[in-house]
C-alpha cells in the first residue's frame, strides 16, 4: 500500500523498480566528456547535416562555429564537424511555441519547463586512424556521442595558423588565425579585403601589413587616403587599446627606421612629421603610352593623335641622339625590345611630347589643307611647317632641332583637326602643370634644392625585407594622378622584383642561397584604380595588373586589393585573388557574386555576412581547411581614421 500522505511508499517502490531494472543510468565510458548525441534523420535531412541534442547544462558547450568530433555508435567511425546553426534551446516534451508556454511567457509566469539544446552540425569529413580527413562515405549513426575539440585539436584541424596573424577564430577559446608569410600558395596568389565602410578593412590591413613586415616581407601600401602614414606610432584608440588588452597584445608602432612615407613632390602628406619622409617624382618615359591614354581618358580621335605624336617624338629623340645615344648598341637593342603596352620610351619627357603636339597643332591650325590631312599638300608645305611656337625642350630650340622636328612631322603627316589636337594638348598640359615628372620641372628648382633634390622613385629601395613603404596619395589633386602613380609603382616594383629574381637565380647557380624579397603590395580603394565601369575603356591598365598578378605568383609578389565597393571592382580582378577577407557586406548582388567566387563558405556564414560587427570577417585563405569566421585583432599601430 502506498503511503500517499508522505510519499515514502512511492519513493521506496521507485527505488526498488530502479534497482530491479539495473540501477541508475550509467553514462557509457565511451560517452564520458561528450556534450550531446546525434538524433535520427528526417525525410528532409541533407547529406552533410546532422542534428545534435545536448542536455541543458551543456547548452553553451558547443557555440556556433565550434568544431566537434562524432564517434559513430556501433561502427566506431569518427567524423569531424562544425556547428553551423544553434545552439537552440527547446523544452522537453513540448513545442517551444506551445500555447501554454506562450501564455506563461506573456503573463509573466515563473514556470520554466525542463529543456535541452539542439545544434546543427555540418560534417567536414571522416577522420581516419592516421588523423587525415576524407570526404565521408557514410553518416554518423543516431545516438552517437559528440565531443567538442579543444583549441589545439581545432587549430590542427583548421590549419589556420601563420606568422602573419589576423585574429582569433570565432567559436573557440583561443585559436589564432594567420597566414604563413613563407608560403608561395598564399600571399603571391593575391588577396582581396572587402567590406562596407566602417566594417574594419583598414584595421585588418594595418594588422596584415605590420605583421607581414615583421615576418620579413617587403610591404608597399598605395595609400589613397593617407590612412597608414602614422603606423610608426602605437595606437592610442580607446576601442583598440581595450581590445588589445583582452587578447594579451600590446600597442606597438612599426619601428621608424623600417618605415618610409613617400609623397609626390610638392604634395602634402597626412604625416609631415614622420621621421622617414621622402618626396618622389615619376618618370614620364616609364609610363606606357597606352596606359597613359587610358588614364587621361582620351577620346578615339585624341588617342590617334597622341600615338602619332608619341611616334614622332621617338624619331626626333633618335635623330637628336637623346635615346638611343649615337653609337650605343645596348640602347639601340633596348629601344627595339620595348613593349609599349608595358612601359614608355626611355628619356621621353612630357615637354618634348607637348612640343611635338604643339607643332602638329600649329600645322593643323595653318589652314584647311593640312586640317584635312592631305599628304600631297603637306609635302608641298615642306619648307615652312617648322614650329611656330617656342619649344620647351632646349634641344628643339636650336635650328638643327627645329629642322629635325619639321622633317619628322612632315614625313609622318599627322592627321589634322585642330580641335582634337587641342584636346590632347589640354590633357597633357594639365598633367604637366602637376610638375610630378622628373627632369622636366624647373631646372633651377632642382638646383636650388641641391643634394636634397628629389629623385625619381627608386623601386629597388621598396623591396627591402622587413620594410614598410607607404605611398601617400592623399594630396595628389585628381584621381587620374593617383592612378598614374599606382600604375607606375606597380610596374616599377614588378620590374625591380624581376631583377632581384634574376640575381637570386644567378647566385643559386654559384651555390649561394639568397632568396629574393617576398613582396606584398596593398592597393587601397582599388575600385578607383580598376573599375567595372571603366574596364572596357582601360584594357591596357587591367592587362598590366593581370600580368603583374600572373608573374607575381612565380616571383614572390603578392597583390592585396582593398575596397568598400566590390561591386565596382571588375570581376576579373576578384578572379585574380585566392584569399579573401570579407567584412560586413550588405549588397545582395555583391554577396551573390562572392558566393560564386569564394568556395567552401557554409550557408550559415554567408547569412551572417550582412550583419557582421566591425572587426569580424569571414576569412578564406588557401591553406585553411575551410573558411572561418574571424574576430580580427585590433590594430596595434596608429591609424589615421576619418571618424
Ligand atoms: N578588429 C577590430 N577590433 C575592434 N574594433 C574594430 C576592429 N576593426 C574595426 N573596428 C572598429 O570599427 C571602426 C572602423 O574600422 P576601419 O576604419 O578599419 O573600417 P574600414 O572598413 O576601413 O572603413 P572605411 O571604409 O571607412 O575606410 C574602427 O574605428 C573601430 O572602432
Ligand atoms: Mg578604411
mmCIF file of C-alpha atoms in Angstrom, residues 386-611:
data_model
loop_
_atom_site.group_PDB
_atom_site.id
_atom_site.type_symbol
_atom_site.label_atom_id
_atom_site.label_comp_id
_atom_site.label_asym_id
_atom_site.label_seq_id
_atom_site.Cartn_x
_atom_site.Cartn_y
_atom_site.Cartn_z
ATOM 1 C CA UNK A 386 58.526 74.266 -88.668
ATOM 2 C CA UNK A 387 57.333 75.082 -85.192
ATOM 3 C CA UNK A 388 55.650 78.458 -84.888
ATOM 4 C CA UNK A 389 55.962 78.292 -81.071
ATOM 5 C CA UNK A 390 58.832 78.250 -78.626
ATOM 6 C CA UNK A 391 59.585 74.643 -77.769
ATOM 7 C CA UNK A 392 60.029 73.780 -74.101
ATOM 8 C CA UNK A 393 62.755 71.259 -74.890
ATOM 9 C CA UNK A 394 66.118 73.036 -75.248
ATOM 10 C CA UNK A 395 67.270 70.582 -77.973
ATOM 11 C CA UNK A 396 64.343 71.614 -80.156
ATOM 12 C CA UNK A 397 65.135 75.327 -79.920
ATOM 13 C CA UNK A 398 68.298 75.021 -81.997
ATOM 14 C CA UNK A 399 67.983 75.360 -85.780
ATOM 15 C CA UNK A 400 69.078 71.747 -86.104
ATOM 16 C CA UNK A 401 66.451 70.582 -83.626
ATOM 17 C CA UNK A 402 63.754 72.630 -85.357
ATOM 18 C CA UNK A 403 64.666 71.193 -88.731
ATOM 19 C CA UNK A 404 64.660 67.640 -87.458
ATOM 20 C CA UNK A 405 61.249 68.075 -85.865
ATOM 21 C CA UNK A 406 59.827 69.559 -89.082
ATOM 22 C CA UNK A 407 61.213 66.798 -91.209
ATOM 23 C CA UNK A 408 59.818 64.096 -88.980
ATOM 24 C CA UNK A 409 56.403 65.736 -88.770
ATOM 25 C CA UNK A 410 56.172 66.191 -92.490
ATOM 26 C CA UNK A 411 57.233 62.618 -93.119
ATOM 27 C CA UNK A 412 54.690 61.300 -90.625
ATOM 28 C CA UNK A 413 51.926 63.516 -91.996
ATOM 29 C CA UNK A 414 49.849 63.512 -88.819
ATOM 30 C CA UNK A 415 46.079 63.813 -89.093
ATOM 31 C CA UNK A 416 44.602 67.316 -88.974
ATOM 32 C CA UNK A 417 41.673 68.610 -86.921
ATOM 33 C CA UNK A 418 42.972 71.290 -84.604
ATOM 34 C CA UNK A 419 40.187 70.638 -82.082
ATOM 35 C CA UNK A 420 41.380 67.118 -81.406
ATOM 36 C CA UNK A 421 44.990 68.255 -81.194
ATOM 37 C CA UNK A 422 43.939 70.959 -78.753
ATOM 38 C CA UNK A 423 42.163 68.312 -76.706
ATOM 39 C CA UNK A 424 45.355 66.270 -76.458
ATOM 40 C CA UNK A 425 47.318 69.393 -75.640
ATOM 41 C CA UNK A 426 44.851 70.302 -72.898
ATOM 42 C CA UNK A 427 45.160 66.899 -71.208
ATOM 43 C CA UNK A 428 48.931 66.892 -71.425
ATOM 44 C CA UNK A 429 49.091 70.486 -70.200
ATOM 45 C CA UNK A 430 47.039 69.608 -67.175
ATOM 46 C CA UNK A 431 49.353 66.730 -66.399
ATOM 47 C CA UNK A 432 52.399 68.921 -66.912
ATOM 48 C CA UNK A 433 51.123 71.579 -64.534
ATOM 49 C CA UNK A 434 51.206 68.983 -61.771
ATOM 50 C CA UNK A 435 55.008 69.002 -62.132
ATOM 51 C CA UNK A 436 55.437 65.481 -60.925
ATOM 52 C CA UNK A 437 57.743 64.195 -63.632
ATOM 53 C CA UNK A 438 61.447 64.103 -63.199
ATOM 54 C CA UNK A 439 63.796 66.057 -65.427
ATOM 55 C CA UNK A 440 61.195 68.413 -66.718
ATOM 56 C CA UNK A 441 60.423 70.517 -63.716
ATOM 57 C CA UNK A 442 62.022 73.929 -63.474
ATOM 58 C CA UNK A 443 65.754 73.077 -63.610
ATOM 59 C CA UNK A 444 66.571 75.922 -61.208
ATOM 60 C CA UNK A 445 64.288 74.493 -58.611
ATOM 61 C CA UNK A 446 66.133 71.217 -58.590
ATOM 62 C CA UNK A 447 69.443 73.033 -58.481
ATOM 63 C CA UNK A 448 68.318 75.174 -55.567
ATOM 64 C CA UNK A 449 67.476 72.032 -53.647
ATOM 65 C CA UNK A 450 70.869 70.724 -54.447
ATOM 66 C CA UNK A 451 71.705 67.467 -52.719
ATOM 67 C CA UNK A 452 68.224 67.195 -51.290
ATOM 68 C CA UNK A 453 66.723 67.482 -54.764
ATOM 69 C CA UNK A 454 64.064 64.811 -55.020
ATOM 70 C CA UNK A 455 64.765 61.960 -57.335
ATOM 71 C CA UNK A 456 62.537 59.628 -59.242
ATOM 72 C CA UNK A 457 61.238 56.737 -57.220
ATOM 73 C CA UNK A 458 63.885 54.106 -56.632
ATOM 74 C CA UNK A 459 61.811 50.940 -56.887
ATOM 75 C CA UNK A 460 64.522 48.617 -55.601
ATOM 76 C CA UNK A 461 64.505 50.523 -52.316
ATOM 77 C CA UNK A 462 60.883 49.463 -51.829
ATOM 78 C CA UNK A 463 61.951 45.826 -51.773
ATOM 79 C CA UNK A 464 63.930 45.788 -48.530
ATOM 80 C CA UNK A 465 62.928 42.753 -46.477
ATOM 81 C CA UNK A 466 61.095 43.891 -43.367
ATOM 82 C CA UNK A 467 60.494 47.365 -44.810
ATOM 83 C CA UNK A 468 57.177 49.191 -44.989
ATOM 84 C CA UNK A 469 56.762 51.840 -47.697
ATOM 85 C CA UNK A 470 53.611 53.909 -47.504
ATOM 86 C CA UNK A 471 52.928 55.858 -50.697
ATOM 87 C CA UNK A 472 50.691 58.673 -49.511
ATOM 88 C CA UNK A 473 48.389 59.688 -52.359
ATOM 89 C CA UNK A 474 46.004 61.762 -50.248
ATOM 90 C CA UNK A 475 47.017 65.055 -51.854
ATOM 91 C CA UNK A 476 47.656 64.112 -55.468
ATOM 92 C CA UNK A 477 44.976 66.501 -56.687
ATOM 93 C CA UNK A 478 42.937 64.386 -59.029
ATOM 94 C CA UNK A 479 42.278 60.696 -59.326
ATOM 95 C CA UNK A 480 43.990 60.315 -62.709
ATOM 96 C CA UNK A 481 47.179 61.375 -60.952
ATOM 97 C CA UNK A 482 46.769 58.752 -58.218
ATOM 98 C CA UNK A 483 46.168 56.170 -60.908
ATOM 99 C CA UNK A 484 49.309 57.211 -62.757
ATOM 100 C CA UNK A 485 51.322 56.745 -59.577
ATOM 101 C CA UNK A 486 49.702 53.395 -58.823
ATOM 102 C CA UNK A 487 50.354 52.121 -62.354
ATOM 103 C CA UNK A 488 53.934 53.346 -62.139
ATOM 104 C CA UNK A 489 54.687 51.845 -58.731
ATOM 105 C CA UNK A 490 53.099 48.504 -59.610
ATOM 106 C CA UNK A 491 55.138 48.268 -62.750
ATOM 107 C CA UNK A 492 58.325 49.586 -61.123
ATOM 108 C CA UNK A 493 58.142 47.171 -58.212
ATOM 109 C CA UNK A 494 57.440 44.281 -60.517
ATOM 110 C CA UNK A 495 60.434 45.147 -62.691
ATOM 111 C CA UNK A 496 62.707 45.526 -59.657
ATOM 112 C CA UNK A 497 61.469 42.206 -58.324
ATOM 113 C CA UNK A 498 62.183 40.513 -61.663
ATOM 114 C CA UNK A 499 65.751 41.815 -61.435
ATOM 115 C CA UNK A 500 66.081 40.601 -57.848
ATOM 116 C CA UNK A 501 64.888 37.215 -59.047
ATOM 117 C CA UNK A 502 67.455 37.053 -61.812
ATOM 118 C CA UNK A 503 70.143 37.863 -59.210
ATOM 119 C CA UNK A 504 68.804 35.143 -56.959
ATOM 120 C CA UNK A 505 68.879 32.545 -59.710
ATOM 121 C CA UNK A 506 72.396 33.571 -60.702
ATOM 122 C CA UNK A 507 73.552 33.280 -57.088
ATOM 123 C CA UNK A 508 71.894 29.891 -56.813
ATOM 124 C CA UNK A 509 73.962 28.617 -59.711
ATOM 125 C CA UNK A 510 77.018 29.662 -57.718
ATOM 126 C CA UNK A 511 75.818 27.688 -54.741
ATOM 127 C CA UNK A 512 74.567 30.696 -52.777
ATOM 128 C CA UNK A 513 71.036 30.671 -51.492
ATOM 129 C CA UNK A 514 69.980 34.261 -51.051
ATOM 130 C CA UNK A 515 66.240 34.237 -51.610
ATOM 131 C CA UNK A 516 64.654 37.295 -53.259
ATOM 132 C CA UNK A 517 62.451 39.520 -51.110
ATOM 133 C CA UNK A 518 58.879 38.434 -50.577
ATOM 134 C CA UNK A 519 56.763 41.404 -51.621
ATOM 135 C CA UNK A 520 53.243 42.455 -50.694
ATOM 136 C CA UNK A 521 51.635 45.445 -52.448
ATOM 137 C CA UNK A 522 48.401 46.774 -50.965
ATOM 138 C CA UNK A 523 46.110 48.772 -53.263
ATOM 139 C CA UNK A 524 43.619 50.739 -51.140
ATOM 140 C CA UNK A 525 40.373 51.961 -52.724
ATOM 141 C CA UNK A 526 41.128 49.546 -55.558
ATOM 142 C CA UNK A 527 37.817 50.310 -57.293
ATOM 143 C CA UNK A 528 39.093 53.793 -58.107
ATOM 144 C CA UNK A 529 42.065 52.354 -59.946
ATOM 145 C CA UNK A 530 40.348 49.468 -61.705
ATOM 146 C CA UNK A 531 36.640 49.969 -62.035
ATOM 147 C CA UNK A 532 33.978 47.788 -63.576
ATOM 148 C CA UNK A 533 32.537 50.829 -65.327
ATOM 149 C CA UNK A 534 35.794 51.708 -66.966
ATOM 150 C CA UNK A 535 37.287 48.288 -67.628
ATOM 151 C CA UNK A 536 36.130 48.293 -71.229
ATOM 152 C CA UNK A 537 37.920 51.606 -71.624
ATOM 153 C CA UNK A 538 41.047 50.622 -69.702
ATOM 154 C CA UNK A 539 42.040 47.215 -71.047
ATOM 155 C CA UNK A 540 45.760 48.045 -71.018
ATOM 156 C CA UNK A 541 45.728 49.013 -67.372
ATOM 157 C CA UNK A 542 43.898 45.841 -66.465
ATOM 158 C CA UNK A 543 46.226 43.755 -68.597
ATOM 159 C CA UNK A 544 49.178 45.295 -66.787
ATOM 160 C CA UNK A 545 47.710 44.341 -63.435
ATOM 161 C CA UNK A 546 46.806 40.850 -64.649
ATOM 162 C CA UNK A 547 50.348 40.394 -65.922
ATOM 163 C CA UNK A 548 51.823 41.508 -62.612
ATOM 164 C CA UNK A 549 49.447 39.148 -60.828
ATOM 165 C CA UNK A 550 50.460 36.259 -63.046
ATOM 166 C CA UNK A 551 54.186 36.883 -62.807
ATOM 167 C CA UNK A 552 53.854 37.660 -59.125
ATOM 168 C CA UNK A 553 52.824 34.091 -58.434
ATOM 169 C CA UNK A 554 56.155 32.850 -59.645
ATOM 170 C CA UNK A 555 58.196 35.786 -58.434
ATOM 171 C CA UNK A 556 57.006 36.259 -54.874
ATOM 172 C CA UNK A 557 54.959 39.363 -55.437
ATOM 173 C CA UNK A 558 51.521 39.400 -53.868
ATOM 174 C CA UNK A 559 48.820 41.986 -54.516
ATOM 175 C CA UNK A 560 46.196 42.862 -51.942
ATOM 176 C CA UNK A 561 43.153 44.772 -53.200
ATOM 177 C CA UNK A 562 41.081 46.660 -50.638
ATOM 178 C CA UNK A 563 37.699 48.186 -51.419
ATOM 179 C CA UNK A 564 34.387 49.122 -49.861
ATOM 180 C CA UNK A 565 32.717 48.882 -53.267
ATOM 181 C CA UNK A 566 33.425 45.371 -54.515
ATOM 182 C CA UNK A 567 30.566 45.746 -56.991
ATOM 183 C CA UNK A 568 32.613 48.415 -58.750
ATOM 184 C CA UNK A 569 35.682 46.229 -58.933
ATOM 185 C CA UNK A 570 35.872 44.293 -62.206
ATOM 186 C CA UNK A 571 35.014 40.623 -61.735
ATOM 187 C CA UNK A 572 38.310 39.801 -63.415
ATOM 188 C CA UNK A 573 40.167 41.403 -60.511
ATOM 189 C CA UNK A 574 38.367 39.234 -57.974
ATOM 190 C CA UNK A 575 39.184 36.180 -60.013
ATOM 191 C CA UNK A 576 42.893 37.010 -59.683
ATOM 192 C CA UNK A 577 42.552 36.550 -55.912
ATOM 193 C CA UNK A 578 42.761 33.314 -53.968
ATOM 194 C CA UNK A 579 42.450 34.757 -50.473
ATOM 195 C CA UNK A 580 39.510 36.743 -49.171
ATOM 196 C CA UNK A 581 38.813 38.722 -46.037
ATOM 197 C CA UNK A 582 35.126 39.597 -46.132
ATOM 198 C CA UNK A 583 33.912 42.145 -43.634
ATOM 199 C CA UNK A 584 30.280 43.182 -43.342
ATOM 200 C CA UNK A 585 28.695 43.234 -46.811
ATOM 201 C CA UNK A 586 25.049 44.045 -47.337
ATOM 202 C CA UNK A 587 24.551 44.356 -51.077
ATOM 203 C CA UNK A 588 22.848 41.051 -52.067
ATOM 204 C CA UNK A 589 24.269 41.405 -55.558
ATOM 205 C CA UNK A 590 27.829 41.519 -54.183
ATOM 206 C CA UNK A 591 27.184 38.660 -51.776
ATOM 207 C CA UNK A 592 25.804 36.651 -54.718
ATOM 208 C CA UNK A 593 28.901 37.407 -56.774
ATOM 209 C CA UNK A 594 31.199 36.365 -53.943
ATOM 210 C CA UNK A 595 29.244 33.170 -53.363
ATOM 211 C CA UNK A 596 30.135 32.215 -56.888
ATOM 212 C CA UNK A 597 33.781 33.270 -56.463
ATOM 213 C CA UNK A 598 34.734 32.122 -52.961
ATOM 214 C CA UNK A 599 34.262 28.405 -52.445
ATOM 215 C CA UNK A 600 33.653 26.405 -49.303
ATOM 216 C CA UNK A 601 31.899 29.038 -47.192
ATOM 217 C CA UNK A 602 28.899 27.446 -45.496
ATOM 218 C CA UNK A 603 25.423 28.929 -45.823
ATOM 219 C CA UNK A 604 25.392 29.974 -42.180
ATOM 220 C CA UNK A 605 28.425 32.203 -42.737
ATOM 221 C CA UNK A 606 27.015 33.791 -45.897
ATOM 222 C CA UNK A 607 23.845 34.557 -43.958
ATOM 223 C CA UNK A 608 25.870 36.314 -41.290
ATOM 224 C CA UNK A 609 27.848 38.487 -43.713
ATOM 225 C CA UNK A 610 25.333 41.372 -43.790
ATOM 226 C CA UNK A 611 25.290 41.659 -40.015
#
